[in-house]
Coordinates of C-alpha atoms in Angstrom, one line a residue:
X1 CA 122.4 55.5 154.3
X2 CA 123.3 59.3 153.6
X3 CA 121.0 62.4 152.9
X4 CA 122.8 63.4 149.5
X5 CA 121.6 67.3 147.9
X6 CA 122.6 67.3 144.2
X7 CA 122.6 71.0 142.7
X8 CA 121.8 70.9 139.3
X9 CA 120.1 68.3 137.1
X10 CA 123.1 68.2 134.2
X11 CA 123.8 64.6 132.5
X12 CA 126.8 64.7 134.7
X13 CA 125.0 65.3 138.2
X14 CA 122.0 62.9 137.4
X15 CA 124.8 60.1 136.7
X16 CA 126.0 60.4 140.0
X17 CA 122.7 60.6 141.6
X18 CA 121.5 57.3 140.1
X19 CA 124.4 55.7 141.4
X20 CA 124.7 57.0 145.0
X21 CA 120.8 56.2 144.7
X22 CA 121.8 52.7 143.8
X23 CA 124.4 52.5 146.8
X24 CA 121.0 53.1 149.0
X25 CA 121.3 57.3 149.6
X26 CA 118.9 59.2 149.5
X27 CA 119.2 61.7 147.1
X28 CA 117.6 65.1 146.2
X29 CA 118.0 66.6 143.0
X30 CA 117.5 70.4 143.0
X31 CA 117.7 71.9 139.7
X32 CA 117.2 75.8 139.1
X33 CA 115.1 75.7 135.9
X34 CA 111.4 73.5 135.1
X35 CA 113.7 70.6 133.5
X36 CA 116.0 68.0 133.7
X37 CA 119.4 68.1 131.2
X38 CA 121.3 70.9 131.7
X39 CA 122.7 71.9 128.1
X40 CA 120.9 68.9 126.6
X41 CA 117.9 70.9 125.5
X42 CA 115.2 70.8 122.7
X43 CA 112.8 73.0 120.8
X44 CA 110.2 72.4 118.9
X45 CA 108.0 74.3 116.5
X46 CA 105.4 73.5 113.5
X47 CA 106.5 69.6 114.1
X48 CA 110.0 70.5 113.3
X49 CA 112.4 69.5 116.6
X50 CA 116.2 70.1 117.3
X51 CA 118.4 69.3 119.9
X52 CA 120.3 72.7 121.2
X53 CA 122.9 71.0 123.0
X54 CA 125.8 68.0 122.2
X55 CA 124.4 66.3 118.4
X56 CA 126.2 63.3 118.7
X57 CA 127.7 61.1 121.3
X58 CA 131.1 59.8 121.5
X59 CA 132.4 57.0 123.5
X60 CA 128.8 55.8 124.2
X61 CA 130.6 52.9 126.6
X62 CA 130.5 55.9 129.6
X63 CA 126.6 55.7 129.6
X64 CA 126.4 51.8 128.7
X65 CA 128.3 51.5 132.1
X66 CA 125.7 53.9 133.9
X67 CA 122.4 51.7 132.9
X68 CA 124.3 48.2 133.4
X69 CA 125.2 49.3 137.0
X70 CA 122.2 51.3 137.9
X71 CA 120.0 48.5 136.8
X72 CA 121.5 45.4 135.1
X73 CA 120.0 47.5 131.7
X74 CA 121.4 48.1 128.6
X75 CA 121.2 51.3 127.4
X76 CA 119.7 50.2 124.0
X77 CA 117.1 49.2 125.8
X78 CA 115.8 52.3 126.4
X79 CA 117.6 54.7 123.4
X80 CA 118.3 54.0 120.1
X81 CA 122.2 54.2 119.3
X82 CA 122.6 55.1 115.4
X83 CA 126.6 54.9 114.6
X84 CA 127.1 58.1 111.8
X85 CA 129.0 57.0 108.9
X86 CA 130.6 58.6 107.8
X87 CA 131.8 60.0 110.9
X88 CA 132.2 63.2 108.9
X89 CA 132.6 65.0 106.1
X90 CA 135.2 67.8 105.6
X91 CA 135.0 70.6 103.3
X92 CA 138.4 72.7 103.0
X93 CA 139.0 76.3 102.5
X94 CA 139.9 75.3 98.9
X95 CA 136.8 73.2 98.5
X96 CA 138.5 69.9 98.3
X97 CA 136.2 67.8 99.5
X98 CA 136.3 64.4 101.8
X99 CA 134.2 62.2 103.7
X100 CA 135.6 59.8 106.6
X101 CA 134.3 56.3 107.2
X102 CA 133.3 55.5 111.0
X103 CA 135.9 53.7 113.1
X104 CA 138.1 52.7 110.6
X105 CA 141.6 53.5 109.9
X106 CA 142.5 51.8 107.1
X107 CA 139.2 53.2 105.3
X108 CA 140.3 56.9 106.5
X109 CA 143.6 56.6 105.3
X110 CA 142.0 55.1 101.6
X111 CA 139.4 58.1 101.8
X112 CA 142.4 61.3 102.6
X113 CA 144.4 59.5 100.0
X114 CA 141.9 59.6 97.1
X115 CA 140.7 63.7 98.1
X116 CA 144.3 64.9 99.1
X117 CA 147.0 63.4 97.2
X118 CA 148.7 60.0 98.3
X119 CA 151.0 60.2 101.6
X120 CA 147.9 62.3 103.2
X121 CA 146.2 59.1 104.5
X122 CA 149.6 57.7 105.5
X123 CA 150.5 60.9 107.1
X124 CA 147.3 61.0 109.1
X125 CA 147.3 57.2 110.3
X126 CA 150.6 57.5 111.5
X127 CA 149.5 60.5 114.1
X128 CA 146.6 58.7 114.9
X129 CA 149.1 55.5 115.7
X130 CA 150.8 58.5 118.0
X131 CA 147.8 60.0 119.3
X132 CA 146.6 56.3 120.8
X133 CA 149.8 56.4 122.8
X134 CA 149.1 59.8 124.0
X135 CA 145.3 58.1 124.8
X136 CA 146.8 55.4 126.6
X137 CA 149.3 57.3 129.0
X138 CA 146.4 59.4 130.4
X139 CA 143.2 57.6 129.6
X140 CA 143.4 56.6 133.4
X141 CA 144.7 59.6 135.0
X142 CA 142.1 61.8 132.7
X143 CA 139.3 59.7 132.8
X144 CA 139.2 56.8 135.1
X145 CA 140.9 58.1 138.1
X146 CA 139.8 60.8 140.5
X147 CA 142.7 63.9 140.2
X148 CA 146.1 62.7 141.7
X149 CA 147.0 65.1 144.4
X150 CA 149.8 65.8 143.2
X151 CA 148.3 66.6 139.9
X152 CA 151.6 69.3 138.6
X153 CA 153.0 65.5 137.3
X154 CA 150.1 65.4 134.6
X155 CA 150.7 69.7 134.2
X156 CA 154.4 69.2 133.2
X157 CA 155.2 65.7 131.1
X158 CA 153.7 66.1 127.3
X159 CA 152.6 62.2 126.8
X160 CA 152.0 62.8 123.1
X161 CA 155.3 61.0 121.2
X162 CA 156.1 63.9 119.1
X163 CA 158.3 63.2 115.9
X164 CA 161.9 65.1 116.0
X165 CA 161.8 67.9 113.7
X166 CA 164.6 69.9 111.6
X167 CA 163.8 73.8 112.2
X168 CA 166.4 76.6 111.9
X169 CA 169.2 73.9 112.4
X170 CA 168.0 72.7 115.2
X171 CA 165.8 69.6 116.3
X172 CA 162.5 70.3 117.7
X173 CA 159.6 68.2 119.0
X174 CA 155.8 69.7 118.6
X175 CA 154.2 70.9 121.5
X176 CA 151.1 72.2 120.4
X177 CA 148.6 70.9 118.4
X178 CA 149.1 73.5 115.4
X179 CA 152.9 72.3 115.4
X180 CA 151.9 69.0 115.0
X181 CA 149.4 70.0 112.5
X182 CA 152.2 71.8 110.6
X183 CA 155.4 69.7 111.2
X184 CA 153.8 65.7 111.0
X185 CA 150.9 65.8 108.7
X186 CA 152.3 68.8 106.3
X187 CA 149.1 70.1 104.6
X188 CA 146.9 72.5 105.4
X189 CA 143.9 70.7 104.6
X190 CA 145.3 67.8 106.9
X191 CA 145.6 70.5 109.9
X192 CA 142.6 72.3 109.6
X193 CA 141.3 68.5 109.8
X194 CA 143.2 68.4 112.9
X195 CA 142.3 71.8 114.6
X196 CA 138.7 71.4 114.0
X197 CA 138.7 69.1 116.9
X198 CA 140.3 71.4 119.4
X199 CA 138.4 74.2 118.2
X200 CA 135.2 72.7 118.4
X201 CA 135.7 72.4 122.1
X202 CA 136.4 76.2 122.2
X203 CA 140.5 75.1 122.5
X204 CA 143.1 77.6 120.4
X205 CA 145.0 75.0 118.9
X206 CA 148.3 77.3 118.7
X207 CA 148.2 77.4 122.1
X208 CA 146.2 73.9 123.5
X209 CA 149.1 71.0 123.7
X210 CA 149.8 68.4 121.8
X211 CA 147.8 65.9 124.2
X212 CA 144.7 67.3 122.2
X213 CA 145.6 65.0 120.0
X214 CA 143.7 62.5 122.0
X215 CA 139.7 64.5 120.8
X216 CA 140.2 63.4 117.0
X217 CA 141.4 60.2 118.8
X218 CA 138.9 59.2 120.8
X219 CA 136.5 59.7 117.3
X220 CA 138.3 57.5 115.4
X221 CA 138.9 54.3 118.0
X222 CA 135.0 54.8 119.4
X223 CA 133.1 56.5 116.5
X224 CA 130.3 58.6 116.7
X225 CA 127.0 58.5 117.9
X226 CA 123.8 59.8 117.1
X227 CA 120.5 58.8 119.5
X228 CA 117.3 58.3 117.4
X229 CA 115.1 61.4 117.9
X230 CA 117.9 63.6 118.9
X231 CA 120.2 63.5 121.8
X232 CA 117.8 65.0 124.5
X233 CA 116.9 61.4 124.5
X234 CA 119.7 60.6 126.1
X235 CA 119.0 62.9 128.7
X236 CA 115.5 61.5 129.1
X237 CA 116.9 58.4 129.7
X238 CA 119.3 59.4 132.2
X239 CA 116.5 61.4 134.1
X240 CA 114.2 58.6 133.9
X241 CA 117.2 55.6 135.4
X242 CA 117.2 58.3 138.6
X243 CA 113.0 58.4 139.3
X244 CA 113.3 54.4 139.2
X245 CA 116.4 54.4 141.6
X246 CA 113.9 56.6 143.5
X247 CA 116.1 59.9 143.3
X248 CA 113.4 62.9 144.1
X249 CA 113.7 65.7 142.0
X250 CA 112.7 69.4 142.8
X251 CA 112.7 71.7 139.8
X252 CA 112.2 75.0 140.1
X253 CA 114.3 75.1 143.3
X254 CA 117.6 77.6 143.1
X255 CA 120.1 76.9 146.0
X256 CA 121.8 80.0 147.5
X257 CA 124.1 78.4 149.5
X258 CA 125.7 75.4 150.7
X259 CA 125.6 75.4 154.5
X260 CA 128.7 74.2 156.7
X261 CA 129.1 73.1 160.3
X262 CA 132.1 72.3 162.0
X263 CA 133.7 72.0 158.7
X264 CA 131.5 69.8 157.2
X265 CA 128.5 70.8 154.5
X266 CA 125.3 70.6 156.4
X267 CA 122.7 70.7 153.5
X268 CA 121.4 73.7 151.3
X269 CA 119.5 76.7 151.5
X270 CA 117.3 77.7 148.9
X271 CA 115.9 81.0 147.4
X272 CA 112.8 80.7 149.3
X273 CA 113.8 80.5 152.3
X274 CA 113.9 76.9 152.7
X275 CA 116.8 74.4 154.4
X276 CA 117.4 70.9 153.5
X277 CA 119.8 68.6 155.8
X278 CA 122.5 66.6 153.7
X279 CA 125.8 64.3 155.0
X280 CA 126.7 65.0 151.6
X281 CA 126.4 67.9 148.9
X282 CA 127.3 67.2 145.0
X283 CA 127.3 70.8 143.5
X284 CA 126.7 70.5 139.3
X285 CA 127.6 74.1 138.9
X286 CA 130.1 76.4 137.3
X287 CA 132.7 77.6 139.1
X288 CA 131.1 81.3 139.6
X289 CA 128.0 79.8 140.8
X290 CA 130.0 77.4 143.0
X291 CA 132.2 80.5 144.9
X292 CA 128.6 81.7 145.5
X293 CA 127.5 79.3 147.5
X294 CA 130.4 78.2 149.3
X295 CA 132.9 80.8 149.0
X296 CA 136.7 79.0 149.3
X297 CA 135.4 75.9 148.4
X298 CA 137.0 74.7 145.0
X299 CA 139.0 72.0 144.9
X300 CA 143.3 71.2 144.0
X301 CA 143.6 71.4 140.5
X302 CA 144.0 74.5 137.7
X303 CA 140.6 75.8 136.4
X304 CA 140.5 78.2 132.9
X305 CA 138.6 81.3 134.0
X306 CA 135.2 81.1 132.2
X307 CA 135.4 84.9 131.4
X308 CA 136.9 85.3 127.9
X309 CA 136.2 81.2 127.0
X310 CA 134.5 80.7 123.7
X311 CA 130.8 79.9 123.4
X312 CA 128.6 78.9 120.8
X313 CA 126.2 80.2 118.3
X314 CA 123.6 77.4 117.3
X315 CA 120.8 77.8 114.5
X316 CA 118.4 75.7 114.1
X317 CA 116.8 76.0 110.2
X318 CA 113.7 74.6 109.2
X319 CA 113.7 73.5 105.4
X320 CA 111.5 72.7 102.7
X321 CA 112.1 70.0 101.0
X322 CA 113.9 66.0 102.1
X323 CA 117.1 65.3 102.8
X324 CA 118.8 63.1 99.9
X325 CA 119.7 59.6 100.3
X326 CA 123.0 59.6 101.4
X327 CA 123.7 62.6 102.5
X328 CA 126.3 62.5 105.9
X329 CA 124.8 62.9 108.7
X330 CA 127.5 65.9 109.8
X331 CA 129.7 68.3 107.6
X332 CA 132.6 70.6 108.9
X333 CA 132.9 73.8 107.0
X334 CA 136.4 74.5 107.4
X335 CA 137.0 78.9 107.7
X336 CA 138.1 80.5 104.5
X337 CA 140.9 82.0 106.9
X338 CA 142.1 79.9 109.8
X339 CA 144.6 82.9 110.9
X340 CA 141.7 85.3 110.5
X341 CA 139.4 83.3 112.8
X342 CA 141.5 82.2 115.5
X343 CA 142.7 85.9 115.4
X344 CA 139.1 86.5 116.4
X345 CA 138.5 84.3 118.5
X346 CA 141.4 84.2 121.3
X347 CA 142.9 87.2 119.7
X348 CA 142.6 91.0 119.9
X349 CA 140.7 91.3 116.1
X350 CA 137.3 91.2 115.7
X351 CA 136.4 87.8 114.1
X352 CA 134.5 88.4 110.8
X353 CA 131.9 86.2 110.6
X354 CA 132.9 84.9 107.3
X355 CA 135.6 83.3 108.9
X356 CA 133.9 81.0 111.1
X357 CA 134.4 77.1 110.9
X358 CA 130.8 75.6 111.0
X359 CA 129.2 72.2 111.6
X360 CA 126.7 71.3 109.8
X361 CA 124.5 68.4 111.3
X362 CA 121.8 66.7 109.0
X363 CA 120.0 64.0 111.2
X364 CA 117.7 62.0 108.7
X365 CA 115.7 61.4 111.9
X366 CA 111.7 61.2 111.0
X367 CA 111.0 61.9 114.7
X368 CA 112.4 65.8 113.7
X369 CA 110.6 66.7 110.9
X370 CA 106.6 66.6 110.1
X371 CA 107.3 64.7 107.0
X372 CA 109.3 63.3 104.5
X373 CA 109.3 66.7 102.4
X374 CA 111.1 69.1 105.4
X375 CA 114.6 68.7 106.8
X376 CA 115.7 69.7 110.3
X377 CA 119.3 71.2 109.9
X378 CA 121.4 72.1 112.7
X379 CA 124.6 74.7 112.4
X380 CA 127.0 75.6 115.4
X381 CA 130.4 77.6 115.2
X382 CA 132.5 78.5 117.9
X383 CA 132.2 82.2 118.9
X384 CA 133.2 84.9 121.9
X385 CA 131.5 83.6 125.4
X386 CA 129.4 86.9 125.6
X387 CA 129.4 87.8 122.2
X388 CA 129.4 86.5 118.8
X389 CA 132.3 88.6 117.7
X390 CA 132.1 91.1 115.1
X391 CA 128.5 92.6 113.7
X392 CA 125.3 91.8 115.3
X393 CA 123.8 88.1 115.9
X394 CA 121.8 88.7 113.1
X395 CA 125.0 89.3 110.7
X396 CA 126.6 86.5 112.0
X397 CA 123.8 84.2 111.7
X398 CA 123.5 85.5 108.0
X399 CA 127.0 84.7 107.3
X400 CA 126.9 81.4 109.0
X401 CA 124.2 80.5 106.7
X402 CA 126.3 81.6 103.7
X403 CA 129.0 79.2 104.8
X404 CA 126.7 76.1 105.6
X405 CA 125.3 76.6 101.7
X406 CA 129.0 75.6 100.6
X407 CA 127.7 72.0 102.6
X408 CA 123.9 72.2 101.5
X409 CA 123.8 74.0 98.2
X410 CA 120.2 76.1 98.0
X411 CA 120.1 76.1 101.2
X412 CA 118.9 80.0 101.7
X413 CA 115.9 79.0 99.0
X414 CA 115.0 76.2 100.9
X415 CA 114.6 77.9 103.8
X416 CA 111.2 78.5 105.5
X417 CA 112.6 80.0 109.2
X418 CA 115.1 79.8 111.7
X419 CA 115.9 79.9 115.4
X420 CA 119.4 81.2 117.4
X421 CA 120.5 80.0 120.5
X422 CA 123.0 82.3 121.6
X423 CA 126.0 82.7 124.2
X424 CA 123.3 84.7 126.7
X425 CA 120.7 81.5 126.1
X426 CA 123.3 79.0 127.6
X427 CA 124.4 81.2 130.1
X428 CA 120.7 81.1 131.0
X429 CA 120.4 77.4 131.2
X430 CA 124.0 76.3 132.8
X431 CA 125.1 79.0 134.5
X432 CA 128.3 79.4 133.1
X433 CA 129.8 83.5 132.7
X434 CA 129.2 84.4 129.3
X435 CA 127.7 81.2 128.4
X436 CA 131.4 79.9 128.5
X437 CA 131.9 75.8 127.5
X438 CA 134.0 73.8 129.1
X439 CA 136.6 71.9 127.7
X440 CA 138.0 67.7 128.4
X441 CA 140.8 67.8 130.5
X442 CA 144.2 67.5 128.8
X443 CA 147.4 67.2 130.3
X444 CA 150.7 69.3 130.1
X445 CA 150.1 73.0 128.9
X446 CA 151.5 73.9 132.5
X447 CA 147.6 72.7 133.4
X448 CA 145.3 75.1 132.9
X449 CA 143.5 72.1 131.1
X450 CA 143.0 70.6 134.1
X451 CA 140.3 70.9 136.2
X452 CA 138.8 71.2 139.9
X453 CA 139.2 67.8 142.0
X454 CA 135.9 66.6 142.2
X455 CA 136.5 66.5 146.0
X456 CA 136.5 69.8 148.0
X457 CA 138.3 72.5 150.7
X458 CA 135.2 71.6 152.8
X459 CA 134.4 68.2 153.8
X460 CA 131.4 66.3 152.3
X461 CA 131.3 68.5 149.0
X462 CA 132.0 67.3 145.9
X463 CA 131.9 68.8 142.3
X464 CA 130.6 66.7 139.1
X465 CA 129.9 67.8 135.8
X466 CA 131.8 69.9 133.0
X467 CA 133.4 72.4 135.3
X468 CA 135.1 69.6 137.8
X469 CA 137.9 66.7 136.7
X470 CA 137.9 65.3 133.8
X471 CA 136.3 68.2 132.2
X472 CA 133.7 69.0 129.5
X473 CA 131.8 66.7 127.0
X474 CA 129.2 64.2 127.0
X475 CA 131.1 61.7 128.0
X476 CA 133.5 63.3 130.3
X477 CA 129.9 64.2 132.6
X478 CA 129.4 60.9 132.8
X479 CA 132.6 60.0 134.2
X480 CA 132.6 62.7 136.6
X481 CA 129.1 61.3 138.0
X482 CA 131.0 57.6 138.5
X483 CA 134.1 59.5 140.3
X484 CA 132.2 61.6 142.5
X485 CA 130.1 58.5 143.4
X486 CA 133.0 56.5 144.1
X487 CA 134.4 59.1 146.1
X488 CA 131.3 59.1 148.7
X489 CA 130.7 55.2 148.4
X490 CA 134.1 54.1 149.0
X491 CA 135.5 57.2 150.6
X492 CA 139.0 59.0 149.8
X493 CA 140.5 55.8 149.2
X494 CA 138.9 55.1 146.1
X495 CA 140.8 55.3 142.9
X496 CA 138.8 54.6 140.2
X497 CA 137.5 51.6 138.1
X498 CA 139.8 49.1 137.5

């Protein structure tokens, strides 16, 4: 049995503190702020609630895994898992319109057919045919498996099947994801479809590979997720696993450093003063917070600096009046000008605000309103880490209110108020520069898509969360948790679930 110090109380960190908990550790949690969740917050006001983090869950099986192995449990014992159908609906920048059943290809291909013109469908179930092969030649390596040493193999080879293209008289393959977008599916309204996926993750798709391919995957074989009175519950959930594995929490307790003896980490140090012994230390931290503590320390693997990485800009709007029967449960607002806003957004233009693809998420939970006549609505675009671009926040949050009313028509008269969560407010809670968000690990694009072994340059310290292999996303934090625990169970040997 091993004194284990967790830093930080993300989904990803208390994952791998139930399990090491489980293995019979002893494990500490000390998190910086008064809760438990990292990102996965919640605000409440006038009996209207909101979750200001992840909306929806994909690939729920990461966290089914969690409570079956931390406690013989399933996890629908202690959340409710809603599937969203449909999984989406897509509004163009010509304002076709389509919505996109849940898990089912041959209903998505029926669905793109009827809004965009037979072949569309076709067009986009063959790439998702291609895509799953792109899914299963690094599902393991990605996912399952802690980061192969000799990681430049997954940095070089492209494992999405592009199809051979005529171009200028010669025969090309795409290697990003807006080639594929504009040389296999052939319609704009099909690649903004496409991109949306990349860019919601704060990817360029001109520039992110054509692996990406594997985000609108993992969507359409897994479906999406919503957890009845918002996804915080999740977090509650996770939180509540570790106090009944007996993991001791200390909120309110900011580490400063990561001590070291002979090599090895020796425990923490905290802000007031205080030491705390460890064998072991799992650090749930950005990579500017993690150089803090133990200067040196990152692990094999390319990292994207966090400075200049897109954000997000969340409001949270309080309506008058229901929701209607049938209304989806999320809408993408695709931009006006897809050139204009990735321009803004990894380019040297200011980004207009009326540019900005937005997500519009409409729960139709009765837990997040006060009653039956008030809607909770919940709108995110990608923006600037450290900025929302051009204007003020207040501009921009105008303008993204504009857009959404293409998705919820009257939706400025049915307001009654609204909250922002800005770049500043997550850098506040994680800890990330400029309230940067990390992205899933994806391989080729010379990888700088991959991330920090979970392992370390200093023995007994170990990375888990967004910022370490396999990357960022809900379920991607939960993976981490069950590599960095099977790294200390089993030792360096380990290599994953099988």
């Amino acid at each position: 049995m091993a004194g284990i110090a967790v830093i930080g109380a993300g989904t990803g960190a208390m994952a791998a503190a139930a399990r090491l908990a489980l293995a019979g550790h002893r494990v500490t949690v000390y998190e910086r702020t008064e809760t438990y969740g990292g990102a996965m917050r919640r605000f409440e006001r006038d009996g209207f609630a909101f979750d200001t983090g992840p909306g929806l869950l994909p690939l729920p099986a990461v966290y089914r895994d969690l409570f079956v192995k931390t406690g013989k449990e399933p996890l629908e014992d202690r959340v409710e898992l809603v599937q969203v159908d449909p999984a989406a609906r897509h509004v163009f920048a010509d304002g076709t319109e389509v919505s996109l059943p849940n898990a089912s290809r041959a209903g998505v291909v029926a669905a793109l057919d009827e809004a965009l013109g037979a072949g569309a469908g076709q067009r986009w179930g063959d790439f998702l045919v291609r895509a799953r092969e792109a899914w299963d030649r690094t599902r393991r390596p990605l996912l399952e498996e802690p980061l192969w040493p000799d990681w430049q193999v997954l940095a070089e080879r492209e494992p999405y099947p592009a199809v051979p293209h005529k171009r200028l008289l010669r025969t090309r393959r795409a290697g990003t994801l807006a080639e594929v977008g504009a040389w296999e599916l052939r319609d704009p309204r099909l690649a903004a479809l496409l991109e949306s996926h990349a860019l919601a993750y704060g990817l360029d798709p001109r520039t992110a590979p054509a692996s990406a391919a594997v985000l609108p995957y993992m969507e359409h074989a897994f479906g999406m997720w919503y957890v009845r009175g918002g996804l915080r519950e999740l977090a509650r959930a996770v939180y509540e696993r570790c106090v009944a594995r007996r993991v001791e929490f200390v909120f309110g307790a900011e580490v400063t450093r990561i001590t070291e003896k002979d090599g090895r980490v020796a425990g923490v140090e905290l802000a007031t003063g205080d030491t705390a012994d460890a064998e072991y230390v799992v650090a749930g931290v950005a990579p500017g917070t993690l150089s803090g503590l133990a200067p040196g320390a990152r692990g094999e693997g390319a990292v994207p600096p966090q400075r200049g990485m897109p954000s997000r800009l969340t409001v949270l709007l309080a309506l008058r009046g229901g929701r209607p029967e049938g209304t989806a449960h999320r809408t993408v607002v695709h931009a006006r000008d897809r050139d204009a806003e990735l321009d803004g957004l990894f380019g040297t233009a200011p980004v207009a605000a009326s540019d900005a693809t937005v997500t519009v998420l409409r729960p139709g939970d009765p837990a997040l309103v006060p009653d039956t006549a008030h809607e909770a609505v919940t709108l995110t675009a990608t923006v600037p880490a450290g900025g929302t671009g051009h204007g003020s926040v207040e501009d921009r949050v105008a303008r993204m209110i504009g857009v959404a009313d293409r998705a919820v028509p009257g939706l400025r008269e049915r307001l009654l108020w609204h909250e922002v969560r800005t770049p500043a407010d997550i850098e506040r809670v994680t800890g990330a520069a400029g309230g940067a968000v990390p992205a899933p690990a994806l391989a080729a694009a010379g990888g700088r898509l991959l991330h920090p072994a979970n392992s370390t340059r200093i023995e007994g310290l170990y990375t888990v969360g967004g910022w370490s292999h396999p990357g960022g996303g809900l379920p991607h934090a939960g993976m981490s948790g069950a590599l960095v625990s099977g790294l200390i169970v089993e030792g360096p040997e380990f290599r994953g679930s099988q």
